mmCIF file of C-alpha atoms in Angstrom:
data_model
loop_
_atom_site.group_PDB
_atom_site.id
_atom_site.type_symbol
_atom_site.label_atom_id
_atom_site.label_comp_id
_atom_site.label_asym_id
_atom_site.label_seq_id
_atom_site.Cartn_x
_atom_site.Cartn_y
_atom_site.Cartn_z
ATOM 1 C CA UNK A 1 -37.125 -101.657 -236.383
ATOM 2 C CA UNK A 2 -34.386 -102.934 -234.552
ATOM 3 C CA UNK A 3 -33.740 -105.527 -236.894
ATOM 4 C CA UNK A 4 -33.523 -102.877 -239.692
ATOM 5 C CA UNK A 5 -30.805 -100.934 -237.505
ATOM 6 C CA UNK A 6 -28.768 -104.015 -236.919
ATOM 7 C CA UNK A 7 -28.681 -104.953 -240.439
ATOM 8 C CA UNK A 8 -27.485 -101.195 -241.353
ATOM 9 C CA UNK A 9 -24.787 -101.297 -238.989
ATOM 10 C CA UNK A 10 -23.975 -105.100 -240.019
ATOM 11 C CA UNK A 11 -22.981 -103.839 -243.551
ATOM 12 C CA UNK A 12 -19.552 -104.540 -244.678
ATOM 13 C CA UNK A 13 -17.311 -101.498 -245.077
ATOM 14 C CA UNK A 14 -14.566 -102.712 -247.758
ATOM 15 C CA UNK A 15 -15.079 -105.987 -247.292
ATOM 16 C CA UNK A 16 -14.837 -106.739 -243.668
ATOM 17 C CA UNK A 17 -18.262 -106.930 -241.543
ATOM 18 C CA UNK A 18 -18.728 -104.357 -238.805
ATOM 19 C CA UNK A 19 -19.612 -105.720 -235.508
ATOM 20 C CA UNK A 20 -20.003 -102.901 -232.831
ATOM 21 C CA UNK A 21 -19.275 -105.462 -229.806
ATOM 22 C CA UNK A 22 -16.286 -106.933 -231.047
ATOM 23 C CA UNK A 23 -12.829 -104.621 -230.961
ATOM 24 C CA UNK A 24 -10.634 -104.736 -234.009
ATOM 25 C CA UNK A 25 -7.804 -107.111 -233.896
ATOM 26 C CA UNK A 26 -5.124 -104.537 -233.504
ATOM 27 C CA UNK A 27 -6.664 -102.924 -230.307
ATOM 28 C CA UNK A 28 -7.227 -106.298 -228.922
ATOM 29 C CA UNK A 29 -3.400 -107.377 -229.213
ATOM 30 C CA UNK A 30 -2.499 -104.064 -227.831
ATOM 31 C CA UNK A 31 -4.935 -104.307 -225.057
ATOM 32 C CA UNK A 32 -3.661 -107.601 -224.138
ATOM 33 C CA UNK A 33 0.021 -106.701 -224.164
ATOM 34 C CA UNK A 34 -0.439 -103.533 -222.005
ATOM 35 C CA UNK A 35 -2.504 -105.587 -219.630
ATOM 36 C CA UNK A 36 0.384 -108.119 -219.484
ATOM 37 C CA UNK A 37 2.842 -105.192 -219.188
ATOM 38 C CA UNK A 38 0.769 -104.034 -216.357
ATOM 39 C CA UNK A 39 0.578 -107.380 -214.579
ATOM 40 C CA UNK A 40 4.147 -107.785 -214.901
ATOM 41 C CA UNK A 41 4.952 -104.420 -213.197
ATOM 42 C CA UNK A 42 2.350 -104.930 -210.388
ATOM 43 C CA UNK A 43 3.604 -108.405 -209.815
ATOM 44 C CA UNK A 44 7.287 -107.569 -210.068
ATOM 45 C CA UNK A 45 7.330 -104.303 -208.581
ATOM 46 C CA UNK A 46 4.064 -103.279 -206.460
ATOM 47 C CA UNK A 47 3.217 -106.761 -205.019
ATOM 48 C CA UNK A 48 6.808 -107.369 -203.468
ATOM 49 C CA UNK A 49 6.506 -103.640 -201.791
ATOM 50 C CA UNK A 50 2.791 -104.517 -200.679
ATOM 51 C CA UNK A 51 4.267 -107.810 -199.405
ATOM 52 C CA UNK A 52 7.060 -106.128 -197.579
ATOM 53 C CA UNK A 53 4.867 -103.619 -195.811
ATOM 54 C CA UNK A 54 2.660 -106.144 -195.148
ATOM 55 C CA UNK A 55 5.322 -108.393 -193.547
ATOM 56 C CA UNK A 56 6.815 -105.129 -191.376
ATOM 57 C CA UNK A 57 3.303 -104.674 -190.171
ATOM 58 C CA UNK A 58 2.864 -108.174 -189.157
ATOM 59 C CA UNK A 59 6.165 -108.137 -187.434
ATOM 60 C CA UNK A 60 5.573 -105.132 -185.744
ATOM 61 C CA UNK A 61 2.314 -106.196 -184.565
ATOM 62 C CA UNK A 62 3.560 -109.468 -183.153
ATOM 63 C CA UNK A 63 6.694 -107.558 -181.916
ATOM 64 C CA UNK A 64 3.905 -105.481 -180.050
ATOM 65 C CA UNK A 65 2.068 -108.373 -178.896
ATOM 66 C CA UNK A 66 5.036 -109.887 -177.500
ATOM 67 C CA UNK A 67 6.110 -106.757 -175.932
ATOM 68 C CA UNK A 68 2.575 -106.550 -174.523
ATOM 69 C CA UNK A 69 2.865 -109.982 -173.186
ATOM 70 C CA UNK A 70 6.079 -109.472 -171.431
ATOM 71 C CA UNK A 71 4.811 -106.162 -169.989
ATOM 72 C CA UNK A 72 1.749 -108.014 -168.846
ATOM 73 C CA UNK A 73 3.877 -110.948 -167.446
ATOM 74 C CA UNK A 74 6.348 -108.425 -165.724
ATOM 75 C CA UNK A 75 3.304 -106.582 -164.393
ATOM 76 C CA UNK A 76 1.873 -109.991 -163.031
ATOM 77 C CA UNK A 77 5.358 -110.620 -161.597
ATOM 78 C CA UNK A 78 5.441 -107.199 -159.975
ATOM 79 C CA UNK A 79 1.945 -107.873 -158.573
ATOM 80 C CA UNK A 80 2.836 -111.075 -157.074
ATOM 81 C CA UNK A 81 6.044 -109.271 -155.500
ATOM 82 C CA UNK A 82 3.944 -106.647 -154.289
ATOM 83 C CA UNK A 83 1.410 -109.073 -152.671
ATOM 84 C CA UNK A 84 4.304 -110.931 -151.238
ATOM 85 C CA UNK A 85 5.744 -107.720 -149.746
ATOM 86 C CA UNK A 86 2.380 -106.809 -148.533
ATOM 87 C CA UNK A 87 1.736 -110.095 -146.812
ATOM 88 C CA UNK A 88 5.356 -109.912 -145.191
ATOM 89 C CA UNK A 89 4.803 -106.447 -144.183
ATOM 90 C CA UNK A 90 1.456 -107.334 -142.592
ATOM 91 C CA UNK A 91 3.040 -110.393 -140.829
ATOM 92 C CA UNK A 92 5.991 -108.204 -139.749
ATOM 93 C CA UNK A 93 3.397 -105.426 -138.291
ATOM 94 C CA UNK A 94 1.454 -108.228 -136.454
ATOM 95 C CA UNK A 95 4.774 -109.531 -134.991
ATOM 96 C CA UNK A 96 5.749 -106.027 -134.156
ATOM 97 C CA UNK A 97 2.186 -105.608 -132.583
ATOM 98 C CA UNK A 98 2.381 -108.877 -130.823
ATOM 99 C CA UNK A 99 5.754 -107.745 -129.030
ATOM 100 C CA UNK A 100 4.757 -104.511 -128.162
ATOM 101 C CA UNK A 101 1.619 -106.240 -126.445
ATOM 102 C CA UNK A 102 3.981 -108.400 -124.707
ATOM 103 C CA UNK A 103 6.501 -105.670 -123.630
ATOM 104 C CA UNK A 104 3.560 -103.697 -122.543
ATOM 105 C CA UNK A 105 2.310 -106.508 -120.163
ATOM 106 C CA UNK A 106 5.784 -107.293 -118.881
ATOM 107 C CA UNK A 107 6.378 -103.559 -117.993
ATOM 108 C CA UNK A 108 2.992 -103.410 -116.453
ATOM 109 C CA UNK A 109 3.782 -106.528 -114.451
ATOM 110 C CA UNK A 110 7.094 -105.017 -113.553
ATOM 111 C CA UNK A 111 5.611 -101.665 -112.401
ATOM 112 C CA UNK A 112 3.030 -103.718 -110.385
ATOM 113 C CA UNK A 113 5.920 -105.652 -108.770
ATOM 114 C CA UNK A 114 8.041 -102.434 -108.172
ATOM 115 C CA UNK A 115 4.538 -100.597 -106.799
ATOM 116 C CA UNK A 116 3.892 -103.678 -104.553
ATOM 117 C CA UNK A 117 7.542 -103.724 -103.294
ATOM 118 C CA UNK A 118 7.593 -100.105 -102.657
ATOM 119 C CA UNK A 119 4.332 -100.321 -100.710
ATOM 120 C CA UNK A 120 5.625 -103.306 -98.840
ATOM 121 C CA UNK A 121 8.811 -100.975 -97.831
ATOM 122 C CA UNK A 122 6.762 -97.952 -97.132
ATOM 123 C CA UNK A 123 4.258 -100.203 -94.891
ATOM 124 C CA UNK A 124 7.352 -101.929 -93.234
ATOM 125 C CA UNK A 125 9.255 -98.669 -92.622
ATOM 126 C CA UNK A 126 5.701 -96.855 -91.287
ATOM 127 C CA UNK A 127 5.434 -99.960 -89.062
ATOM 128 C CA UNK A 128 9.034 -99.615 -87.916
ATOM 129 C CA UNK A 129 8.427 -95.828 -87.453
ATOM 130 C CA UNK A 130 5.237 -96.404 -85.437
ATOM 131 C CA UNK A 131 6.837 -99.139 -83.225
ATOM 132 C CA UNK A 132 9.839 -96.917 -82.460
ATOM 133 C CA UNK A 133 7.272 -93.977 -81.526
ATOM 134 C CA UNK A 134 5.316 -96.266 -79.488
ATOM 135 C CA UNK A 135 8.287 -97.685 -77.674
ATOM 136 C CA UNK A 136 9.373 -93.926 -77.328
ATOM 137 C CA UNK A 137 5.940 -93.101 -75.906
ATOM 138 C CA UNK A 138 5.818 -95.941 -73.531
ATOM 139 C CA UNK A 139 9.128 -95.093 -72.151
ATOM 140 C CA UNK A 140 8.133 -91.389 -71.907
ATOM 141 C CA UNK A 141 4.897 -92.880 -70.081
ATOM 142 C CA UNK A 142 6.576 -95.040 -67.665
ATOM 143 C CA UNK A 143 8.749 -92.066 -66.734
ATOM 144 C CA UNK A 144 5.919 -89.728 -66.395
ATOM 145 C CA UNK A 145 3.902 -92.418 -64.680
ATOM 146 C CA UNK A 146 6.486 -93.201 -62.447
ATOM 147 C CA UNK A 147 7.569 -89.433 -61.460
ATOM 148 C CA UNK A 148 3.717 -88.930 -60.628
ATOM 149 C CA UNK A 149 3.546 -92.005 -58.852
ATOM 150 C CA UNK A 150 6.504 -91.310 -56.545
ATOM 151 C CA UNK A 151 5.488 -87.709 -55.945
ATOM 152 C CA UNK A 152 2.195 -89.105 -55.064
ATOM 153 C CA UNK A 153 3.522 -91.852 -52.827
ATOM 154 C CA UNK A 154 5.649 -89.586 -51.347
ATOM 155 C CA UNK A 155 2.916 -87.507 -50.368
ATOM 156 C CA UNK A 156 0.885 -90.271 -49.186
ATOM 157 C CA UNK A 157 3.700 -92.042 -47.129
ATOM 158 C CA UNK A 158 5.180 -88.685 -46.106
ATOM 159 C CA UNK A 159 8.751 -89.418 -46.903
ATOM 160 C CA UNK A 160 10.881 -88.957 -49.731
ATOM 161 C CA UNK A 161 10.946 -91.342 -52.442
ATOM 162 C CA UNK A 162 13.028 -89.498 -54.874
ATOM 163 C CA UNK A 163 16.134 -91.883 -54.731
ATOM 164 C CA UNK A 164 16.584 -93.179 -58.132
ATOM 165 C CA UNK A 165 17.018 -96.818 -57.211
ATOM 166 C CA UNK A 166 14.054 -96.703 -54.746
ATOM 167 C CA UNK A 167 12.149 -94.867 -57.208
ATOM 168 C CA UNK A 168 12.735 -97.137 -60.260
ATOM 169 C CA UNK A 169 12.034 -100.095 -58.029
ATOM 170 C CA UNK A 170 8.608 -98.843 -56.913
ATOM 171 C CA UNK A 171 7.912 -97.623 -60.225
ATOM 172 C CA UNK A 172 8.521 -101.079 -61.853
ATOM 173 C CA UNK A 173 6.409 -102.946 -58.898
ATOM 174 C CA UNK A 174 3.425 -100.505 -59.594
ATOM 175 C CA UNK A 175 3.483 -100.841 -63.417
ATOM 176 C CA UNK A 176 4.192 -104.910 -63.164
ATOM 177 C CA UNK A 177 0.843 -104.868 -60.766
ATOM 178 C CA UNK A 178 -0.966 -102.632 -63.078
ATOM 179 C CA UNK A 179 -0.133 -105.010 -65.998
ATOM 180 C CA UNK A 180 -1.159 -107.964 -64.129
ATOM 181 C CA UNK A 181 -4.423 -106.288 -63.115
ATOM 182 C CA UNK A 182 -5.196 -105.303 -66.732
ATOM 183 C CA UNK A 183 -4.322 -108.780 -67.831
ATOM 184 C CA UNK A 184 -6.671 -110.531 -65.326
ATOM 185 C CA UNK A 185 -9.493 -108.137 -65.925
ATOM 186 C CA UNK A 186 -9.184 -108.682 -69.935
ATOM 187 C CA UNK A 187 -8.936 -112.768 -69.341
ATOM 188 C CA UNK A 188 -12.289 -112.495 -67.348
#
C-alpha cells in the first residue's frame, strides 16, 4: 500500500515528476535570497548593536569591578589608618595613665613629707611649750617653796627672814641641798 501511494504521488504532472520532499526551484531560490538578506541585515544591523551592548556591559562590569577594588583598597587603607590611630590612642592612654600614676605617687610623697614636717613642727612647738611651762612651773615652785621655807624657818628660828637677799640665799641653799640629796639617793 505504501508503494502504491508513492507511485501515485510520483506521477508526472505536465512533464515534471512530483517529489513531495523537494521544494520547487523558484521557492528554493527565493528562500535562499531571503535567508541571505536576513543574514546580511542581522550581520550589519543587529550583531553590531548586540556587540556594542555587550561591550558597554563588559565595560560597566569592569568599571564596577575596578570601583569595587578601589573602594576595597580605600576601605583597607582606612582600616589600617584606624588601627594605627587606635594603637596610638592606646599608647597615649597608657602614657597618660603612667604619668598620672607617677604624679599621684609624687603628690603622695610630697604630702607625706609635708605631714612629716608639720608633725615635727607641732612636736617641736609642743616640746618648746612644755619646756617653757616646766620652766615657769619650776620658777613658781621655787618661789613658793622659798616663801614657805622662809616662813617655816622664821617660825623655827624665831627671827624674821623676810629680807629678800637673805631669803634668796637661804632658798637657794635649801634647794641645792635638796637636789644633792635627791641625786645621792638616785645614784645609790
